[in-house]
mmCIF file of C-alpha atoms in Angstrom:
data_model
loop_
_atom_site.group_PDB
_atom_site.id
_atom_site.type_symbol
_atom_site.label_atom_id
_atom_site.label_comp_id
_atom_site.label_asym_id
_atom_site.label_seq_id
_atom_site.Cartn_x
_atom_site.Cartn_y
_atom_site.Cartn_z
ATOM 1 C CA MET A 1 -0.141 0.291 0.080
ATOM 2 C CA HIS A 2 2.504 2.437 1.056
ATOM 3 C CA ARG A 3 4.871 2.043 -2.579
ATOM 4 C CA LYS A 4 1.861 2.162 -4.478
ATOM 5 C CA LYS A 5 0.818 5.900 -2.934
ATOM 6 C CA LYS A 6 4.127 6.555 -3.609
ATOM 7 C CA MET A 7 4.184 5.897 -7.085
ATOM 8 C CA THR A 8 0.807 7.799 -7.786
ATOM 9 C CA GLU A 9 2.411 10.947 -6.045
ATOM 10 C CA VAL A 10 5.846 11.269 -8.313
ATOM 11 C CA PRO A 11 3.333 11.677 -11.428
ATOM 12 C CA ASN A 12 1.325 14.292 -10.449
ATOM 13 C CA LYS A 13 4.433 16.141 -9.390
ATOM 14 C CA VAL A 14 5.829 15.870 -12.855
ATOM 15 C CA ALA A 15 2.693 16.922 -14.548
ATOM 16 C CA LYS A 16 3.187 20.368 -11.882
ATOM 17 C CA LEU A 17 5.664 21.112 -12.991
ATOM 18 C CA ASN A 18 6.072 20.463 -16.878
ATOM 19 C CA HIS A 19 2.462 22.646 -16.561
ATOM 20 C CA GLU A 20 5.059 25.524 -15.009
ATOM 21 C CA ASP A 21 7.683 25.163 -18.149
ATOM 22 C CA LYS A 22 4.926 25.286 -21.094
ATOM 23 C CA GLU A 23 3.654 28.298 -19.004
ATOM 24 C CA GLU A 24 7.068 29.775 -18.757
ATOM 25 C CA ARG A 25 8.193 29.074 -22.531
ATOM 26 C CA PHE A 26 4.899 30.304 -23.473
ATOM 27 C CA VAL A 27 5.268 33.917 -21.363
ATOM 28 C CA ASP A 28 8.614 33.802 -23.603
ATOM 29 C CA THR A 29 7.314 33.321 -26.374
ATOM 30 C CA GLU A 30 5.104 36.391 -26.254
ATOM 31 C CA TYR A 31 7.641 38.749 -25.175
ATOM 32 C CA GLN A 32 9.847 37.391 -27.976
ATOM 33 C CA ASP A 33 7.355 38.700 -30.476
ATOM 34 C CA ILE A 34 7.168 42.196 -28.429
ATOM 35 C CA VAL A 35 11.359 42.657 -28.697
ATOM 36 C CA GLU A 36 10.802 41.488 -32.182
ATOM 37 C CA GLN A 37 7.887 43.847 -33.487
ATOM 38 C CA ILE A 38 10.269 46.417 -31.570
ATOM 39 C CA ASP A 39 13.730 45.414 -33.399
ATOM 40 C CA GLY A 40 11.663 46.082 -36.770
ATOM 41 C CA VAL A 41 10.237 49.759 -35.960
ATOM 42 C CA GLN A 42 13.874 50.776 -34.274
ATOM 43 C CA ASN A 43 14.957 49.913 -37.349
ATOM 44 C CA GLN A 44 12.190 52.003 -39.587
ATOM 45 C CA ILE A 45 13.317 55.082 -37.180
ATOM 46 C CA ASP A 46 17.320 54.427 -37.786
ATOM 47 C CA ALA A 47 16.815 53.604 -41.448
ATOM 48 C CA LEU A 48 15.366 57.766 -40.868
ATOM 49 C CA ASN A 49 17.586 59.029 -39.378
ATOM 50 C CA GLU A 50 20.183 58.102 -41.609
ATOM 51 C CA GLN A 51 18.332 59.744 -44.461
ATOM 52 C CA ALA A 52 18.192 62.576 -42.176
ATOM 53 C CA SER A 53 21.830 63.342 -41.350
ATOM 54 C CA GLU A 54 22.669 62.143 -45.387
ATOM 55 C CA GLU A 55 20.128 65.489 -46.521
ATOM 56 C CA ILE A 56 21.518 67.438 -44.170
ATOM 57 C CA LEU A 57 24.810 66.673 -45.330
ATOM 58 C CA GLN A 58 23.508 67.724 -48.812
ATOM 59 C CA VAL A 59 22.278 70.750 -47.700
ATOM 60 C CA GLU A 60 25.309 71.829 -45.290
ATOM 61 C CA GLN A 61 27.248 70.979 -48.825
ATOM 62 C CA LYS A 62 24.822 73.569 -50.587
ATOM 63 C CA TYR A 63 25.208 76.365 -48.422
ATOM 64 C CA ASN A 64 28.754 76.001 -48.258
ATOM 65 C CA ASN A 65 29.473 76.498 -51.772
ATOM 66 C CA LEU A 66 26.864 79.007 -51.791
ATOM 67 C CA ARG A 67 28.649 81.097 -48.799
ATOM 68 C CA LYS A 68 32.456 80.883 -50.678
ATOM 69 C CA PRO A 69 32.213 84.062 -53.044
ATOM 70 C CA PHE A 70 30.741 85.982 -49.526
ATOM 71 C CA PHE A 71 33.747 84.571 -47.693
ATOM 72 C CA SER A 72 36.023 85.780 -50.333
ATOM 73 C CA SER A 73 34.729 88.816 -50.800
ATOM 74 C CA ARG A 74 34.916 89.052 -46.699
ATOM 75 C CA ALA A 75 38.416 88.078 -47.039
ATOM 76 C CA ASP A 76 39.323 90.820 -49.674
ATOM 77 C CA LEU A 77 37.865 93.460 -47.698
ATOM 78 C CA ILE A 78 39.585 92.689 -43.808
ATOM 79 C CA SER A 79 43.103 92.558 -46.011
ATOM 80 C CA LYS A 80 42.571 97.014 -45.694
ATOM 81 C CA ILE A 81 42.345 96.895 -41.796
ATOM 82 C CA PRO A 82 46.083 96.746 -40.815
ATOM 83 C CA LYS A 83 46.690 94.348 -37.813
ATOM 84 C CA PHE A 84 42.341 92.871 -38.328
ATOM 85 C CA TRP A 85 43.595 89.100 -37.357
ATOM 86 C CA VAL A 86 46.005 89.741 -34.524
ATOM 87 C CA THR A 87 43.675 91.706 -32.786
ATOM 88 C CA VAL A 88 40.643 89.584 -33.832
ATOM 89 C CA PHE A 89 42.305 86.541 -31.624
ATOM 90 C CA VAL A 90 44.071 89.320 -28.895
ATOM 91 C CA ASN A 91 40.298 90.249 -28.170
ATOM 92 C CA HIS A 92 38.896 86.529 -27.662
ATOM 93 C CA PRO A 93 39.201 85.082 -24.616
ATOM 94 C CA GLN A 94 40.214 81.930 -25.141
ATOM 95 C CA ILE A 95 43.164 82.584 -27.957
ATOM 96 C CA SER A 96 44.195 85.344 -25.774
ATOM 97 C CA ALA A 97 44.909 82.586 -23.210
ATOM 98 C CA LEU A 98 47.573 81.312 -25.086
ATOM 99 C CA LEU A 99 49.029 84.527 -26.356
ATOM 100 C CA ASP A 100 52.365 86.098 -25.142
ATOM 101 C CA GLU A 101 54.210 89.280 -26.431
ATOM 102 C CA GLU A 102 56.065 88.087 -28.800
ATOM 103 C CA ASP A 103 53.590 85.644 -30.286
ATOM 104 C CA GLU A 104 51.373 88.999 -30.427
ATOM 105 C CA GLU A 105 54.124 90.407 -32.087
ATOM 106 C CA ALA A 106 54.968 87.726 -34.624
ATOM 107 C CA LEU A 107 50.801 87.772 -35.330
ATOM 108 C CA HIS A 108 50.751 91.387 -36.682
ATOM 109 C CA TYR A 109 52.905 89.816 -39.643
ATOM 110 C CA LEU A 110 49.383 87.556 -39.942
ATOM 111 C CA PHE A 111 46.817 88.989 -42.698
ATOM 112 C CA SER A 112 44.922 86.253 -43.636
ATOM 113 C CA VAL A 113 42.881 83.684 -41.937
ATOM 114 C CA GLU A 114 40.986 80.177 -43.857
ATOM 115 C CA VAL A 115 38.782 77.794 -43.103
ATOM 116 C CA GLU A 116 38.298 75.082 -45.633
ATOM 117 C CA GLU A 117 36.193 72.225 -45.163
ATOM 118 C CA PHE A 118 36.443 68.899 -47.594
ATOM 119 C CA GLU A 119 34.179 68.697 -50.032
ATOM 120 C CA ASP A 120 31.857 65.894 -47.909
ATOM 121 C CA ILE A 121 31.843 68.030 -44.957
ATOM 122 C CA LYS A 122 32.200 64.978 -42.286
ATOM 123 C CA SER A 123 36.126 64.218 -42.914
ATOM 124 C CA GLY A 124 37.528 66.984 -41.924
ATOM 125 C CA TYR A 125 38.771 70.853 -42.629
ATOM 126 C CA LYS A 126 41.928 72.390 -42.754
ATOM 127 C CA ILE A 127 42.600 76.051 -41.198
ATOM 128 C CA LYS A 128 45.471 78.437 -43.174
ATOM 129 C CA PHE A 129 47.239 81.680 -41.764
ATOM 130 C CA HIS A 130 48.749 83.768 -44.394
ATOM 131 C CA PHE A 131 51.444 85.867 -43.204
ATOM 132 C CA THR A 132 53.487 88.702 -44.690
ATOM 133 C CA GLU A 133 57.350 89.022 -44.629
ATOM 134 C CA ASN A 134 58.394 89.074 -41.258
ATOM 135 C CA PRO A 135 61.451 88.343 -39.006
ATOM 136 C CA TYR A 136 60.684 85.097 -37.393
ATOM 137 C CA PHE A 137 59.953 82.320 -40.436
ATOM 138 C CA ASP A 138 60.156 81.964 -43.784
ATOM 139 C CA ASN A 139 56.962 80.176 -44.590
ATOM 140 C CA ASP A 140 54.155 82.458 -45.915
ATOM 141 C CA VAL A 141 51.151 80.272 -45.349
ATOM 142 C CA LEU A 142 50.889 77.983 -41.987
ATOM 143 C CA CYS A 143 48.610 75.187 -42.412
ATOM 144 C CA LYS A 144 46.996 73.251 -40.080
ATOM 145 C CA GLU A 145 44.480 69.848 -41.444
ATOM 146 C CA PHE A 146 42.170 67.630 -39.649
ATOM 147 C CA MET A 147 40.818 64.388 -40.802
ATOM 148 C CA LEU A 148 38.083 62.406 -39.567
ATOM 149 C CA SER A 149 38.416 57.961 -40.085
ATOM 150 C CA ASP A 150 34.976 56.414 -40.844
ATOM 151 C CA THR A 151 35.048 55.644 -36.550
ATOM 152 C CA GLY A 152 35.019 59.385 -35.456
ATOM 153 C CA GLU A 153 38.438 59.406 -34.757
ATOM 154 C CA GLN A 154 40.688 62.870 -35.216
ATOM 155 C CA THR A 155 44.183 62.910 -37.416
ATOM 156 C CA CYS A 156 45.960 65.881 -37.981
ATOM 157 C CA LYS A 157 49.182 67.368 -39.617
ATOM 158 C CA SER A 158 51.036 70.674 -39.426
ATOM 159 C CA THR A 159 53.350 72.859 -41.962
ATOM 160 C CA SER A 160 56.294 72.517 -40.321
ATOM 161 C CA ILE A 161 57.867 75.853 -39.461
ATOM 162 C CA SER A 162 60.887 77.082 -41.143
ATOM 163 C CA TRP A 163 62.005 79.383 -38.009
ATOM 164 C CA LYS A 164 65.003 82.365 -38.896
ATOM 165 C CA GLU A 165 67.576 82.024 -37.114
ATOM 166 C CA ASN A 166 67.864 82.656 -33.072
ATOM 167 C CA MET A 167 63.260 83.378 -34.074
ATOM 168 C CA ASP A 168 62.358 79.791 -32.879
ATOM 169 C CA LEU A 169 59.134 81.147 -30.697
ATOM 170 C CA THR A 170 58.698 77.467 -29.581
ATOM 171 C CA LYS A 171 62.071 77.192 -28.292
ATOM 172 C CA ARG A 172 62.695 80.356 -26.829
ATOM 173 C CA SER A 173 62.416 78.633 -22.805
ATOM 174 C CA ASP A 174 65.636 77.278 -23.904
ATOM 175 C CA GLN A 175 67.153 79.771 -25.305
ATOM 176 C CA SER A 176 66.569 82.198 -22.314
ATOM 177 C CA VAL A 177 68.406 80.082 -19.995
ATOM 178 C CA LYS A 178 72.607 80.790 -20.384
ATOM 179 C CA PRO A 179 74.755 77.829 -19.699
ATOM 180 C CA GLY A 180 75.297 76.858 -15.956
ATOM 181 C CA GLN A 181 71.857 78.487 -15.157
ATOM 182 C CA LYS A 182 68.303 76.119 -13.729
ATOM 183 C CA ARG A 183 65.295 77.516 -15.068
ATOM 184 C CA HIS A 184 63.077 78.467 -12.326
ATOM 185 C CA VAL A 185 60.082 79.220 -14.011
ATOM 186 C CA GLU A 186 58.769 77.486 -16.770
ATOM 187 C CA GLU A 187 57.537 79.549 -19.168
ATOM 188 C CA PRO A 188 54.145 78.999 -21.153
ATOM 189 C CA GLU A 189 53.996 77.017 -24.495
ATOM 190 C CA SER A 190 54.125 79.380 -27.413
ATOM 191 C CA PHE A 191 50.787 79.644 -29.961
ATOM 192 C CA PHE A 192 52.855 78.374 -32.426
ATOM 193 C CA SER A 193 53.288 75.096 -30.770
ATOM 194 C CA TRP A 194 49.777 74.151 -31.726
ATOM 195 C CA PHE A 195 50.906 73.625 -34.872
ATOM 196 C CA ASN A 196 53.567 71.367 -33.675
ATOM 197 C CA ASP A 197 51.161 69.583 -31.851
ATOM 198 C CA GLN A 198 50.445 66.067 -33.971
ATOM 199 C CA SER A 199 48.754 64.579 -31.577
ATOM 200 C CA GLU A 200 45.406 61.897 -32.474
ATOM 201 C CA GLY A 201 42.351 61.191 -30.767
ATOM 202 C CA GLY A 202 40.385 63.570 -29.155
ATOM 203 C CA ASN A 203 39.525 67.523 -30.229
ATOM 204 C CA ASP A 204 41.621 70.225 -31.303
ATOM 205 C CA GLU A 205 40.414 72.826 -28.767
ATOM 206 C CA VAL A 206 42.157 75.731 -30.869
ATOM 207 C CA GLY A 207 41.059 74.382 -34.030
ATOM 208 C CA ASP A 208 37.338 73.741 -33.070
ATOM 209 C CA LEU A 209 37.113 77.372 -31.512
ATOM 210 C CA ILE A 210 38.619 78.848 -34.990
ATOM 211 C CA LYS A 211 36.454 76.895 -37.192
ATOM 212 C CA ASP A 212 33.153 76.890 -35.222
ATOM 213 C CA ASP A 213 33.497 80.244 -33.269
ATOM 214 C CA ILE A 214 36.131 83.058 -35.069
ATOM 215 C CA TRP A 215 35.431 81.828 -38.393
ATOM 216 C CA PRO A 216 32.110 82.047 -38.860
ATOM 217 C CA ASN A 217 32.455 85.941 -37.304
ATOM 218 C CA PRO A 218 35.438 87.750 -36.679
ATOM 219 C CA LEU A 219 34.078 90.999 -37.142
ATOM 220 C CA GLN A 220 32.331 90.633 -33.469
ATOM 221 C CA TYR A 221 36.347 89.962 -31.888
ATOM 222 C CA TYR A 222 37.787 92.768 -34.328
ATOM 223 C CA LEU A 223 35.172 95.112 -32.578
ATOM 224 C CA GLY A 224 35.343 93.871 -29.039
ATOM 225 C CA VAL A 225 31.562 93.043 -28.760
ATOM 226 C CA GLY A 226 32.556 88.988 -27.960
ATOM 227 C CA ASN A 227 32.633 89.451 -24.815
ATOM 228 C CA ASP A 228 29.712 91.281 -23.332
ATOM 229 C CA GLY A 229 28.623 88.314 -21.464
ATOM 230 C CA GLU A 230 31.655 88.132 -19.567
ATOM 231 C CA ASP A 231 31.611 92.045 -19.001
ATOM 232 C CA ASP A 232 28.342 91.067 -17.580
ATOM 233 C CA ASP A 233 29.123 88.613 -15.310
ATOM 234 C CA ASP A 234 31.439 90.940 -14.239
ATOM 235 C CA GLU A 235 28.848 93.902 -13.625
ATOM 236 C CA GLU A 236 27.057 91.428 -11.824
ATOM 237 C CA ASN A 237 29.904 89.961 -9.408
ATOM 238 C CA VAL A 238 30.462 94.113 -8.587
ATOM 239 C CA VAL A 239 26.644 94.788 -7.533
ATOM 240 C CA LEU A 240 27.076 91.599 -5.209
ATOM 241 C CA ILE A 241 30.491 93.023 -4.053
ATOM 242 C CA GLU A 242 28.502 96.450 -3.250
ATOM 243 C CA ASP A 243 25.420 94.423 -1.381
ATOM 244 C CA GLU A 244 28.139 93.102 0.631
ATOM 245 C CA GLU A 245 29.874 95.638 1.857
ATOM 246 C CA ASP A 246 26.320 97.920 2.385
ATOM 247 C CA ASP A 247 25.289 94.986 4.405
ATOM 248 C CA GLY A 248 28.477 95.455 6.356
ATOM 249 C CA ASP A 249 27.592 98.903 7.071
ATOM 250 C CA GLU A 250 24.172 98.263 8.015
ATOM 251 C CA GLU A 251 25.525 95.906 10.794
ATOM 252 C CA GLU A 252 27.823 98.583 11.920
ATOM 253 C CA ASP A 253 24.665 100.721 12.165
ATOM 254 C CA LEU A 254 22.837 98.934 14.596
ATOM 255 C CA ASP A 255 26.028 98.047 16.308
ATOM 256 C CA GLU A 256 25.907 101.586 17.295
ATOM 257 C CA LEU A 257 22.193 101.911 17.868
ATOM 258 C CA ASP A 258 23.157 98.711 20.362
ATOM 259 C CA GLU A 259 25.410 100.972 21.915
ATOM 260 C CA GLU A 260 23.549 104.101 22.222
ATOM 261 C CA GLY A 261 20.812 102.321 23.045
ATOM 262 C CA GLU A 262 22.794 100.504 26.189
ATOM 263 C CA PHE A 263 24.197 104.247 27.076
ATOM 264 C CA ASP A 264 20.809 105.996 27.276
ATOM 265 C CA GLY A 265 19.610 102.616 29.802
ATOM 266 C CA GLU A 266 22.094 104.057 31.678
ATOM 267 C CA ASP A 267 21.041 107.430 31.903
ATOM 268 C CA ASP A 268 17.493 107.066 32.738
ATOM 269 C CA ASP A 269 18.679 104.428 35.731
ATOM 270 C CA ASP A 270 20.489 107.223 36.754
ATOM 271 C CA GLN A 271 17.913 110.216 36.146
ATOM 272 C CA ASP A 272 15.722 107.788 38.217
ATOM 273 C CA GLN A 273 17.776 107.256 41.468
ATOM 274 C CA LEU A 274 18.463 111.077 41.320
ATOM 275 C CA ALA A 275 14.458 110.910 41.069
ATOM 276 C CA GLY A 276 13.637 108.532 43.871
ATOM 277 C CA GLU A 277 16.850 110.358 46.360
ATOM 278 C CA ASP A 278 14.625 113.882 45.681
ATOM 279 C CA VAL A 279 11.470 112.798 46.921
ATOM 280 C CA ASN A 280 12.923 111.165 49.929
ATOM 281 C CA SER A 281 14.409 114.276 51.524
ATOM 282 C CA ASP A 282 11.235 115.837 50.744
ATOM 283 C CA ASP A 283 9.127 113.572 52.879
ATOM 284 C CA LYS A 284 12.638 114.145 55.827
#
């Protein structure tokens, strides 16, 4: 009897487990169908995004070509203004931080800047600096070119600067130290060291600033109106400082009032004491 009872219990348990597995497989299959439907919709979205990118690129190429004659006209007009580009760089908050007096002197001979995007736009661009004859180097054009791979990795190459004797601004730190002397303070790199930087990967901050900020409208920096936002911030800071000083003055005024109050209180006590003495004398 005991064995028969045991034999009847096992099939019931197996049947119950098989039923649960079927339910799980049914649920997984149901979700799998939904996942496949979502994947199909996502593929359609990705296809639209790719189509949009191609059409946007075509529009950019179209308007780049339309802008070229205007850039040329602007360059001709700029060339009539002495020291236009050095003024632009000196007035630009980020670029000016990279310049010292010798860099500025060399940039006085810069008469033209060009930014040329590659025909397909997405594969890179180049920046050209055109110089008149100068005492620093023999090149009349310095160029830095940026290339983007299909994976988005950026590489660059630059013109090798042909420095005149003892005029290499990128090595002035070594030249300024006499034999046997130690350099106590390391001087910052020259702006022209940017042309020597051939590092791969990542963004080039100077290149991006020239291409995306300065090149579209250099006139705003020549006129010095590109820093209005920073001036406003400075003015706000001044107001805050004045408010703090006013608060300090108010606290001082309150302290003075408290002190006067204490003195007034003492005077009142003295007067009360004298009045009491007068009353006692009358009673006597």
